[in-house]
Short mmCIF file of C-alpha atoms in Angstrom, two decimals:
data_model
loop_
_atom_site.label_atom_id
_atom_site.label_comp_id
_atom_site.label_asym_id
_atom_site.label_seq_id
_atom_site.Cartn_x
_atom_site.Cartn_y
_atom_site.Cartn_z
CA UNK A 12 124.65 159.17 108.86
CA UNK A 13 122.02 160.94 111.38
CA UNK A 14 119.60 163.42 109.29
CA UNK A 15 119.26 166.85 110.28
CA UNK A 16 117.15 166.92 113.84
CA UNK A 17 115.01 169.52 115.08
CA UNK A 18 113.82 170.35 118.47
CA UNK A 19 111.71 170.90 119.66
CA UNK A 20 109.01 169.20 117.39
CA UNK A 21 105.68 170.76 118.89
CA UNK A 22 105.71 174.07 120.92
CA UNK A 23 102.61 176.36 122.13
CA UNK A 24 102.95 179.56 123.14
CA UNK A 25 100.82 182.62 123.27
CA UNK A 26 101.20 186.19 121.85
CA UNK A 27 104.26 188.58 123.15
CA UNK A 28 105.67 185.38 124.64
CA UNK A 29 109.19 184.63 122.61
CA UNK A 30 110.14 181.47 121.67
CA UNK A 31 113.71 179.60 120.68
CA UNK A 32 114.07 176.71 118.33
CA UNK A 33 117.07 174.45 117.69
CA UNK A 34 118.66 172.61 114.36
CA UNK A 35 121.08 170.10 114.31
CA UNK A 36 122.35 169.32 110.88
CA UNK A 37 123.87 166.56 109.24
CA UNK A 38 127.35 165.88 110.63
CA UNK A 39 130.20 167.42 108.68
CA UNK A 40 127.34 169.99 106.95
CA UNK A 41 128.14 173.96 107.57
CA UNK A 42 125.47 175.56 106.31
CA UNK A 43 121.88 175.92 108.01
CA UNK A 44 118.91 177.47 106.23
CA UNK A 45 115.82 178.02 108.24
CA UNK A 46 112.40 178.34 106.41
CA UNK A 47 108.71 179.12 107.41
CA UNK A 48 105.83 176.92 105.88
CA UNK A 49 102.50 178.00 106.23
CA UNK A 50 99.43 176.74 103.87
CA UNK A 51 99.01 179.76 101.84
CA UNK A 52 102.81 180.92 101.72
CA UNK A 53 104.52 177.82 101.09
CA UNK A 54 107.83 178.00 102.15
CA UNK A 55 109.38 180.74 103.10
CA UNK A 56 113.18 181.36 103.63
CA UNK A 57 114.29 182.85 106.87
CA UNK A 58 117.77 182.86 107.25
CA UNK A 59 121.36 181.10 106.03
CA UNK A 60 124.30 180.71 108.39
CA UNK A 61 127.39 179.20 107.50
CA UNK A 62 130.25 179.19 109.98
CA UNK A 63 128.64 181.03 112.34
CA UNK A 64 127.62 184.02 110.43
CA UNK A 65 124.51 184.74 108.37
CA UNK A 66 125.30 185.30 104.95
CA UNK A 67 121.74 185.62 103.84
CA UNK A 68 118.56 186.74 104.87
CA UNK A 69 114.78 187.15 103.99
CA UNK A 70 112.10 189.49 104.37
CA UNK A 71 111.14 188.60 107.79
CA UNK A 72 110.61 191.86 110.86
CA UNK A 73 113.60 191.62 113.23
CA UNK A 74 111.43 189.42 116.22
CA UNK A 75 112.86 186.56 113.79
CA UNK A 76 117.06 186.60 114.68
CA UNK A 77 118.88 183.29 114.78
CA UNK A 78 122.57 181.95 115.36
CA UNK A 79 125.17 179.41 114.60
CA UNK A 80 127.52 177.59 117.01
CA UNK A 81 130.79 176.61 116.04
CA UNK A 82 129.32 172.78 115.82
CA UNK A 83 127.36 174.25 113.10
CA UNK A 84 123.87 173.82 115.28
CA UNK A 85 121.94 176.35 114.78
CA UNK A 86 119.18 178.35 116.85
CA UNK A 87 116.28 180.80 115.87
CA UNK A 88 114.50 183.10 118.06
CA UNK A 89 111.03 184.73 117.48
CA UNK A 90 110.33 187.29 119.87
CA UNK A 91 106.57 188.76 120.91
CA UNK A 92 104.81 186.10 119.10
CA UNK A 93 101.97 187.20 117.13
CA UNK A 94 99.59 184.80 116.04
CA UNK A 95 100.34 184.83 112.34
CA UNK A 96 103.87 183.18 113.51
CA UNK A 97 101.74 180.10 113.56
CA UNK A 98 103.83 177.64 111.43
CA UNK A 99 105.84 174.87 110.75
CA UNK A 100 109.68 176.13 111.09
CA UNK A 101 111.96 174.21 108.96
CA UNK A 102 115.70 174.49 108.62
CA UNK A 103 117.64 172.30 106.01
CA UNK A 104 121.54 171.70 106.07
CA UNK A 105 123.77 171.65 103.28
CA UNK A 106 127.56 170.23 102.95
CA UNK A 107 129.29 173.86 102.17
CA UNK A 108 128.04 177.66 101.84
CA UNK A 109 126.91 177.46 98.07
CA UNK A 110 126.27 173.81 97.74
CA UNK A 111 122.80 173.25 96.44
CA UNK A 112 121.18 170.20 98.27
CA UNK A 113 119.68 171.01 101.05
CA UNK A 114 118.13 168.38 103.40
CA UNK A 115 115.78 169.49 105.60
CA UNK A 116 114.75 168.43 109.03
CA UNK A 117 111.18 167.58 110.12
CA UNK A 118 110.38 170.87 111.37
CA UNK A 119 109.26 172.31 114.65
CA UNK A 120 105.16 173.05 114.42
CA UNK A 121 104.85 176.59 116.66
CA UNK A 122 101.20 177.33 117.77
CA UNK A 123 100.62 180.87 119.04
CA UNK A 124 97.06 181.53 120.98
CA UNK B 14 111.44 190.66 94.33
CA UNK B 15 112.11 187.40 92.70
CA UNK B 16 109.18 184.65 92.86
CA UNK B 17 108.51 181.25 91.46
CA UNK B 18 104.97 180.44 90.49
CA UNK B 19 103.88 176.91 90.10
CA UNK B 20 101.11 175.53 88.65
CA UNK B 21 98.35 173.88 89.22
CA UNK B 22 97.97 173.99 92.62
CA UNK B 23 96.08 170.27 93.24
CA UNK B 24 96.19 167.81 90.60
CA UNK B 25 93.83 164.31 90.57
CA UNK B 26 95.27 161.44 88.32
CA UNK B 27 94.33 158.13 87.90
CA UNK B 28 96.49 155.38 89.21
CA UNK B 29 99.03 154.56 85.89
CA UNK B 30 98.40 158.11 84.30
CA UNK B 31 101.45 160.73 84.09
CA UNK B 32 101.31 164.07 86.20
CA UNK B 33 102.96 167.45 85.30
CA UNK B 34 103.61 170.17 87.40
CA UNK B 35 105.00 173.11 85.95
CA UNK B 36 106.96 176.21 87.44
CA UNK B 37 107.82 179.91 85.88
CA UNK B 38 110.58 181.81 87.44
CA UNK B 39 111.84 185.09 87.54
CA UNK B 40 115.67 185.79 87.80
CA UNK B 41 117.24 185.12 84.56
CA UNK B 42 120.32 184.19 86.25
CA UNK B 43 118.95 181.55 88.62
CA UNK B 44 120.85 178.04 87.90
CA UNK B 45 119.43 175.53 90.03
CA UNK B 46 115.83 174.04 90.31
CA UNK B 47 115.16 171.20 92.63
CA UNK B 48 111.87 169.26 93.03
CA UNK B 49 111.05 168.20 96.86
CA UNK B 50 108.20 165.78 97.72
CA UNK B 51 106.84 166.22 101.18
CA UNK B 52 103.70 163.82 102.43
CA UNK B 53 101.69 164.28 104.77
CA UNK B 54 102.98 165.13 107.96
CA UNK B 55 106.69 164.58 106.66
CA UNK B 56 109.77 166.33 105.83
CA UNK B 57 110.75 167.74 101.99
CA UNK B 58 112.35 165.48 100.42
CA UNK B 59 114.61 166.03 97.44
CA UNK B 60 113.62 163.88 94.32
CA UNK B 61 115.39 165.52 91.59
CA UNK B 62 117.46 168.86 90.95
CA UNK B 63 118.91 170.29 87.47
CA UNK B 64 120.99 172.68 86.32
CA UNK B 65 120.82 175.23 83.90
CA UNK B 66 123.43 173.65 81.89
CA UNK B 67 121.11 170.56 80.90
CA UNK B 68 117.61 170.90 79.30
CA UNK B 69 116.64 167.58 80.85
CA UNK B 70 117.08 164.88 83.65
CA UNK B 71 115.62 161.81 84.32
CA UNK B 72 115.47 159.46 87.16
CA UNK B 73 113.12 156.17 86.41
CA UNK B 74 109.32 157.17 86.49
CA UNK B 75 110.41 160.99 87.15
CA UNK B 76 111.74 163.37 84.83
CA UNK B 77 112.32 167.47 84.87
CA UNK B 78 112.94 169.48 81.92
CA UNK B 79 114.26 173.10 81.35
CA UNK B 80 113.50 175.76 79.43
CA UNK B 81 115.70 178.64 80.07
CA UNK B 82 114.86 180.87 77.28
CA UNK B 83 111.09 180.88 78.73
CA UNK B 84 112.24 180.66 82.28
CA UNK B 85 110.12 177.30 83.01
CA UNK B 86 111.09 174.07 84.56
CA UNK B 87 108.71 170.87 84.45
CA UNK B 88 108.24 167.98 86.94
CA UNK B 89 107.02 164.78 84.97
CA UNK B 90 105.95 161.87 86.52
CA UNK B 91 105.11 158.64 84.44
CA UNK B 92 102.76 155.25 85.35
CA UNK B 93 101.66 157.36 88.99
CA UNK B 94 101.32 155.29 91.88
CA UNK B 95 99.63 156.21 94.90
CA UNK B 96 102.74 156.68 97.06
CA UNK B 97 103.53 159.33 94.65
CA UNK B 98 100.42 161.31 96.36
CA UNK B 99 102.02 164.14 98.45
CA UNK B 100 102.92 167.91 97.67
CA UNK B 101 105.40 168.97 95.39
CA UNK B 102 107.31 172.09 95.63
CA UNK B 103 109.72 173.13 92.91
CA UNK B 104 112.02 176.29 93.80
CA UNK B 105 114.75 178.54 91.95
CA UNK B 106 117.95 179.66 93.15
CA UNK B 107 118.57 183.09 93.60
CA UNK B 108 122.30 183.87 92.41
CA UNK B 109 123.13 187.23 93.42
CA UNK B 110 126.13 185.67 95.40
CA UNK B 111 123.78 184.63 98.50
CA UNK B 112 122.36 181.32 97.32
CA UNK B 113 119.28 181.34 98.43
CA UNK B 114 116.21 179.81 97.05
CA UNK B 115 112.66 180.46 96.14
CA UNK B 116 110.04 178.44 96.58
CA UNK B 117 106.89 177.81 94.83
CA UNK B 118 103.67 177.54 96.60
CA UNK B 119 103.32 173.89 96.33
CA UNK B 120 100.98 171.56 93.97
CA UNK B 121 99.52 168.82 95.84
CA UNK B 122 98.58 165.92 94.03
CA UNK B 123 96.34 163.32 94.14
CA UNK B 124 96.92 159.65 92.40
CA UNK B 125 93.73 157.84 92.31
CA UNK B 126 93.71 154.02 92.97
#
């Protein structure tokens, strides 16, 4: 079975530009969690979505939004990039809403100049 | 809010030695801890989980143990190997009906050859 893919893997962009990033998870897996690693913060959670509707979210500003599609791939969008949203974006896919193993994906690294 | 702090944050063994890695979280009704490996470059990767129900679980050279009364979970690794050099992150869940987790900030160790 295909692990959870993430695209794209490596993405510039400078500051006020937005940018969108996609998650594919494991096939038959409904819920998507997307997470922002960065070397001081560790990993921090974004978002949960599970059938199309986020059912959880973290203390993020609202230039971070995402989405689900009814193939349970998932999107997230940062808008006017600021260069502290330098990161590695992670999102990890788990069999049902409230199942515990996640699997993550190998992350998208976002540079903003 | 709820946090997860792990400790230490690098740790040097000698090839053969055992490593520990310990973690201290904060919501009393958190019920799931899972320990993900992630070298260099790499994807998490989920090496062991455990639940509050069980004060211990062990999978060959790795081990976690549980302490709920103190709120600490422990990541033991016996006869360390140098593929066993990466960073660890343990993390909590948080169980207020959204299942989200919380991560610690990582402790990246080093197995000396």
């Amino acid at each position: 079975k295909a692990g959870v893919t993430q695209t794209p893997r490596y993405l510039i962009k400078t500051r006020g530009q937005q940018v969108t990033l996609s998650c594919s998870p494991i096939s038959g897996h409904r819920s998507v969690s997307w997470y922002q690693q960065t070397p001081g913060q560790g990993l921090q959670f974004l978002f949960e979505y599970f059938s199309e509707t986020q059912r959880n979210k973290g203390n993020f500003p609202g230039r971070f939004s995402g989405r689900q599609f009814s193939n349970s791939r998932s999107e997230m969008n940062v808008s006017t990039l600021e260069l502290g949203d330098s990161a590695l974006y992670l999102c990890a896919s788990s069999l049902d809403w409230g199942r515990e193993t996640q699997y993550f994906g190998p992350g998208t690294r976002l540079l903003v100049l | 809010g709820e946090n997860v702090e792990q400790h230490p944050s690098t740790l040097s063994v000698q090839e053969g030695d055992s490593a520990v890695i310990k973690c201290t979280y904060s919501d009393s009704a958190s019920n799931y801890f899972p320990w993900y490996k992630q070298e260099l470059g790499k994807r998490p990767q989920l090496i062991i989980d455990i639940r509050s129900n069980v004060g211990e679980k062990k999978d060959q050279r790795i081990a976690v143990t549980l302490n709920k009364t103190a709120k600490h979970f422990s990541l033991h690794i016996t006869e360390t190997q140098p593929e066993d050099s990466a960073v660890y992150f343990c993390a909590a869940s948080e169980t207020s009906g959204t299942y989200k987790y919380i991560f610690g900030t990582g402790t990246r160790l080093k197995v000396l050859a």
